[in-house]
Coordinates of C-alpha atoms in Angstrom, one line a residue:
M4 CA 106.7 36.9 100.5
E5 CA 107.1 34.3 97.7
E6 CA 110.9 33.8 96.5
Y7 CA 110.9 33.3 92.4
S8 CA 113.4 31.1 91.0
L9 CA 115.7 33.0 88.0
E10 CA 115.0 30.4 85.8
K11 CA 111.3 29.8 86.7
K12 CA 108.9 31.2 84.1
F13 CA 106.1 33.6 85.9
R14 CA 102.2 32.1 85.3
V15 CA 100.8 35.9 83.9
G16 CA 97.0 36.6 83.9
V17 CA 96.0 39.7 81.8
I18 CA 92.9 41.6 83.1
G19 CA 91.7 44.3 80.3
V20 CA 93.2 43.7 76.3
G21 CA 92.2 47.0 74.7
A22 CA 94.5 49.6 73.4
I23 CA 97.1 49.5 76.5
A24 CA 97.5 46.1 76.4
K25 CA 98.0 45.9 72.6
I26 CA 100.4 48.5 72.4
S27 CA 102.5 47.9 75.1
H28 CA 102.2 45.6 77.5
L29 CA 100.6 41.9 75.5
P30 CA 103.6 42.3 72.9
I31 CA 106.3 42.7 75.7
L32 CA 105.2 39.7 78.1
S33 CA 104.6 37.6 74.9
A34 CA 107.9 37.8 74.2
R35 CA 109.7 37.6 77.5
E36 CA 111.2 33.7 77.3
D37 CA 110.6 34.1 82.1
V38 CA 106.6 34.9 81.6
E39 CA 103.8 32.4 80.2
L40 CA 100.8 33.6 79.3
V41 CA 98.2 31.2 81.1
G42 CA 95.0 33.6 80.9
C43 CA 93.2 36.7 80.0
M44 CA 89.7 37.6 80.8
A45 CA 88.1 41.1 79.6
K46 CA 84.4 42.8 79.9
H47 CA 84.0 41.5 76.4
P48 CA 84.5 37.8 75.7
Q49 CA 85.1 37.8 72.5
S50 CA 87.8 40.6 72.8
A51 CA 89.5 38.1 75.1
R52 CA 89.6 35.3 72.7
Q53 CA 90.7 37.4 70.2
A54 CA 93.5 38.2 72.3
Q55 CA 94.0 34.5 73.6
R56 CA 95.0 33.4 69.6
R57 CA 96.9 36.6 68.8
Y58 CA 99.2 36.3 71.9
A59 CA 99.3 32.2 72.3
I60 CA 97.5 33.2 75.7
G61 CA 96.6 29.6 77.5
Q62 CA 92.7 29.9 78.2
A63 CA 90.5 33.1 77.7
V64 CA 87.9 33.0 80.9
D65 CA 85.1 35.2 82.4
T66 CA 85.9 36.4 85.9
V67 CA 88.5 37.6 87.8
E68 CA 87.7 34.1 90.0
D69 CA 88.3 31.8 87.1
L70 CA 91.5 34.0 86.4
I71 CA 92.6 33.2 90.0
K72 CA 91.9 29.1 89.6
L73 CA 94.8 29.5 86.6
D74 CA 97.2 29.3 89.8
L75 CA 98.9 32.5 88.8
D76 CA 102.1 34.3 90.0
C77 CA 101.0 37.5 89.2
A78 CA 98.7 39.5 86.9
F79 CA 98.7 42.7 84.9
V80 CA 95.5 44.6 85.5
L81 CA 95.0 47.0 81.9
S82 CA 91.3 47.2 82.1
P83 CA 89.1 50.6 82.8
K84 CA 90.5 52.8 86.0
Q85 CA 87.0 52.2 87.4
E86 CA 87.5 48.7 87.7
H87 CA 90.7 48.4 88.8
P88 CA 89.7 48.5 92.8
E89 CA 88.0 45.6 92.8
Q90 CA 90.0 43.6 90.4
V91 CA 93.5 44.3 92.5
K92 CA 91.4 43.8 95.5
K93 CA 90.6 40.0 94.6
L94 CA 93.7 39.3 93.1
L95 CA 96.0 40.3 96.0
E96 CA 93.8 39.1 98.7
A97 CA 94.6 35.5 96.4
G98 CA 98.2 36.0 96.9
I99 CA 99.3 37.4 93.4
D100 CA 101.4 39.9 92.9
V101 CA 99.6 42.8 90.7
F102 CA 100.9 45.3 87.9
C103 CA 98.4 47.9 88.0
E104 CA 98.0 51.0 85.5
K105 CA 97.2 53.8 86.4
P106 CA 95.3 55.9 87.4
M107 CA 94.8 53.6 89.8
G108 CA 90.7 54.4 90.7
L109 CA 88.5 57.0 91.0
T110 CA 88.7 57.9 94.6
L111 CA 91.5 58.4 96.9
K112 CA 89.9 55.8 99.0
E113 CA 90.4 53.5 97.0
A114 CA 93.5 54.1 95.9
H115 CA 94.9 54.2 99.7
D116 CA 92.9 50.8 100.3
M117 CA 94.7 49.6 97.5
A118 CA 98.3 50.5 98.8
E119 CA 97.2 49.2 102.4
L120 CA 95.9 46.1 101.3
A121 CA 99.2 45.1 99.6
E122 CA 101.4 46.2 102.9
K123 CA 98.8 44.1 105.2
T124 CA 98.8 40.9 102.3
G125 CA 102.6 41.4 101.6
R126 CA 102.2 41.3 97.9
T127 CA 103.7 43.8 95.5
L128 CA 101.7 46.2 93.7
M129 CA 103.1 48.0 91.3
I130 CA 101.5 51.3 89.5
G131 CA 102.0 52.0 85.6
F132 CA 103.9 55.3 85.7
N133 CA 105.7 54.2 82.7
R134 CA 107.4 57.6 82.0
R135 CA 109.6 57.0 84.7
F136 CA 111.1 54.4 82.7
A137 CA 111.3 56.3 79.7
P138 CA 114.9 56.9 78.7
V139 CA 114.5 60.5 77.9
Y140 CA 113.3 61.1 81.1
Q141 CA 115.6 59.1 83.0
K142 CA 118.1 60.9 81.2
A143 CA 117.0 64.0 82.5
K144 CA 116.8 62.4 86.0
E145 CA 120.8 61.5 85.6
V146 CA 121.4 65.3 84.9
Y147 CA 120.4 66.7 87.8
K148 CA 121.2 63.3 90.6
D149 CA 120.7 64.4 93.9
Q150 CA 120.3 68.1 92.9
V151 CA 117.0 69.6 92.4
P152 CA 116.3 72.2 89.4
D153 CA 114.7 75.9 90.0
V154 CA 111.6 75.0 87.7
I155 CA 110.2 72.4 85.7
I156 CA 107.9 73.1 82.9
A157 CA 105.6 69.9 81.8
Q158 CA 102.9 69.8 79.1
K159 CA 100.8 67.1 78.0
N160 CA 98.4 68.2 75.4
R161 CA 96.2 66.5 72.9
P162 CA 93.3 67.5 69.8
A163 CA 90.3 65.8 71.7
S164 CA 89.1 65.5 75.3
E165 CA 88.1 62.2 76.9
Y166 CA 86.9 61.3 80.6
R167 CA 88.4 63.1 83.0
A168 CA 90.8 64.1 80.5
T169 CA 93.7 65.7 83.3
L170 CA 93.7 62.5 85.5
E171 CA 94.0 60.1 82.7
N172 CA 96.5 61.5 80.8
A173 CA 98.1 64.9 82.6
I174 CA 99.0 62.5 85.5
H175 CA 102.2 61.2 83.8
M176 CA 103.7 64.8 83.6
V177 CA 102.5 65.1 87.9
D178 CA 104.2 61.7 88.6
L179 CA 107.7 62.5 86.9
M180 CA 107.9 66.1 88.8
R181 CA 107.5 64.6 92.1
Y182 CA 110.0 62.0 90.5
L183 CA 112.3 64.5 89.8
S184 CA 111.5 67.5 93.1
G185 CA 109.6 65.3 96.0
E186 CA 106.9 66.6 97.5
C187 CA 104.5 69.0 96.4
V188 CA 103.8 72.2 99.4
S189 CA 101.3 74.3 97.5
V190 CA 99.1 74.3 94.5
E191 CA 97.4 77.0 92.6
A192 CA 95.7 75.4 89.3
H193 CA 93.0 76.8 86.5
S194 CA 90.5 74.8 83.7
I195 CA 88.5 76.2 81.1
Y196 CA 85.4 73.4 80.4
T197 CA 82.2 73.3 79.5
D198 CA 81.6 70.0 80.8
P199 CA 83.5 69.5 83.9
C200 CA 84.3 65.9 83.1
Y201 CA 85.7 66.7 79.7
E202 CA 87.5 69.7 80.3
T203 CA 89.2 71.5 77.5
L204 CA 92.4 72.8 79.9
C205 CA 94.3 72.5 83.0
T206 CA 97.1 74.0 84.3
A207 CA 98.6 74.3 87.4
Q208 CA 101.8 76.1 89.3
L209 CA 103.6 73.9 92.1
Q210 CA 105.9 74.6 95.0
F211 CA 107.9 71.7 96.0
E212 CA 109.2 71.4 99.4
N213 CA 112.9 71.9 98.0
G214 CA 112.5 74.9 96.8
T215 CA 111.3 73.7 92.7
V216 CA 108.4 75.4 90.9
G217 CA 106.6 73.2 89.0
M218 CA 103.8 74.7 85.9
L219 CA 102.1 72.5 84.1
V220 CA 100.2 72.7 80.6
A221 CA 97.2 70.1 79.8
D222 CA 95.5 71.1 77.3
R223 CA 93.0 69.0 75.2
A224 CA 92.4 71.7 72.0
S225 CA 95.6 71.4 70.7
G226 CA 96.6 70.7 66.9
Q227 CA 98.5 67.8 67.4
W228 CA 99.7 65.3 70.3
V229 CA 102.1 66.8 72.1
E230 CA 104.4 65.9 74.9
T231 CA 107.2 68.2 76.5
M232 CA 109.7 69.1 79.5
E233 CA 111.7 71.8 80.2
I234 CA 114.1 71.6 83.4
H235 CA 116.3 74.7 84.2
G236 CA 119.1 74.7 87.3
H237 CA 122.6 74.9 88.8
N238 CA 123.6 76.3 85.2
R239 CA 122.0 73.5 83.0
S240 CA 119.2 73.1 81.0
V241 CA 117.3 69.7 79.9
Y242 CA 114.6 69.9 76.8
V243 CA 112.8 67.1 76.8
N244 CA 110.3 66.3 73.5
A245 CA 109.0 63.1 74.3
P246 CA 109.0 60.2 73.2
D247 CA 111.9 60.6 70.6
S248 CA 114.8 63.8 71.9
I249 CA 116.3 65.1 74.9
K250 CA 119.1 67.8 74.6
V251 CA 121.0 69.2 77.6
V252 CA 122.8 72.2 77.5
D253 CA 125.2 73.5 80.2
E254 CA 127.6 76.9 80.0
K255 CA 129.9 75.4 77.3
E256 CA 127.6 73.4 75.1
A257 CA 124.4 71.4 74.1
H258 CA 124.2 67.8 73.6
V259 CA 121.3 66.2 71.5
T260 CA 119.7 62.7 72.2
T261 CA 117.7 60.8 69.8
L262 CA 116.2 57.9 70.3
T263 CA 115.1 57.2 66.2
P264 CA 118.6 55.1 65.9
L265 CA 118.1 52.9 68.6
A266 CA 117.5 48.9 67.8
M267 CA 118.9 49.9 64.4
G268 CA 116.1 52.2 63.7
W269 CA 113.3 49.9 64.8
A270 CA 112.5 51.4 68.0
K271 CA 108.9 50.8 69.4
V272 CA 106.8 52.8 71.4
E273 CA 107.4 50.3 74.3
D274 CA 111.0 50.9 74.6
K275 CA 110.6 54.8 73.5
L276 CA 107.8 55.3 76.5
G277 CA 109.4 53.2 78.8
F278 CA 106.6 50.2 78.6
A279 CA 109.5 47.3 78.0
D280 CA 111.8 48.7 80.7
Q281 CA 108.5 49.5 82.9
D282 CA 107.7 45.6 82.9
A283 CA 110.8 44.3 82.9
H284 CA 111.3 46.2 86.5
F285 CA 108.1 44.8 87.6
F286 CA 109.8 40.8 87.3
D287 CA 113.1 42.1 88.7
C288 CA 111.4 43.3 91.4
L289 CA 109.5 40.0 92.0
K290 CA 112.6 37.7 91.5
N291 CA 114.9 40.0 94.2
G292 CA 112.0 40.5 96.6
T293 CA 112.6 44.4 96.1
V294 CA 110.2 47.2 96.6
P295 CA 109.2 48.9 93.0
L296 CA 109.9 52.6 91.9
T297 CA 106.4 53.2 91.2
S298 CA 104.7 51.2 94.5
A299 CA 101.5 51.4 95.4
A300 CA 102.4 53.6 98.1
D301 CA 104.3 56.1 95.8
A302 CA 101.5 56.1 93.4
F303 CA 99.5 56.8 96.2
K304 CA 101.0 60.3 96.6
T305 CA 100.7 61.1 92.8
H306 CA 97.2 60.6 93.1
E307 CA 97.1 62.6 96.5
L308 CA 99.1 65.9 94.2
M309 CA 96.8 64.8 91.6
N310 CA 93.5 65.8 93.8
R311 CA 94.8 69.0 95.2
I312 CA 95.1 69.6 91.8
L313 CA 91.8 69.2 90.3
T314 CA 90.5 70.6 93.5
A315 CA 92.0 73.8 93.1
A316 CA 91.0 74.2 89.3
G317 CA 87.6 73.3 90.1
L318 CA 87.4 70.1 88.6
P319 CA 85.3 66.9 89.8
N320 CA 88.3 65.5 92.3
L321 CA 89.3 62.3 94.2
E322 CA 87.3 62.8 97.1

């Protein structure tokens, strides 16, 4: 693997300039002193040109091949999930390290092939499970350290559905439960839907190999967006109201931490939801030659578990 100088600027290309790019990655990347945004591309060329002007990107190009010609060190794949496998494949085969948003693809084979290719080429492929880097969830992880909780109750609800809603959104909570509890040994799940590709509800109960029980609720007909997690065990409880607060309770007292005061009251979504620390971790791994916390190999395990949940719930799976 290429060694990166600590003083070197990374030549970065971006594929996809939609909501997730504009909300988080492009503001983060354009503000980093060790990054030079040399190129971008999008399904709609006009969108790429608009992003080029707004974020002072070197060139707006039409194809992945054109982006590769810009002598990239690494690329951020922020395009729709169905486009990830082909785009990531071309970049890895060109010797380019890749950050790719979740989910990796629409099938387990696609995800497996991406992870396998990263291993074969010796390139870094990190998957965008930003919640692992969010301050509230990092603090929850610190509470239990090497211990595992008895139960985790995770909810991720929204007032409207979308295509493959559970796969697209609740996968964050599934990944967090793996992060906190290890691997899952049994799954029971249920769903409500009229159209199974636009489900209204998915719930799951997960039994982990270390004994932890996880409970997932992903409702798409709630009053507002909500993301919460309760963790109990070892005479401690953690209550996360993401992304803004966490309460840690033991037998004697409760401590509440809120993120509002961060950055003198100017904390942004990319800070509170972990995007900034996630992207910094990617570049640190490139500089130091270390494996990302959310490597493709590890992320594939989350996709495998997601597939088991979808299958048990009677929803379209990843086979």
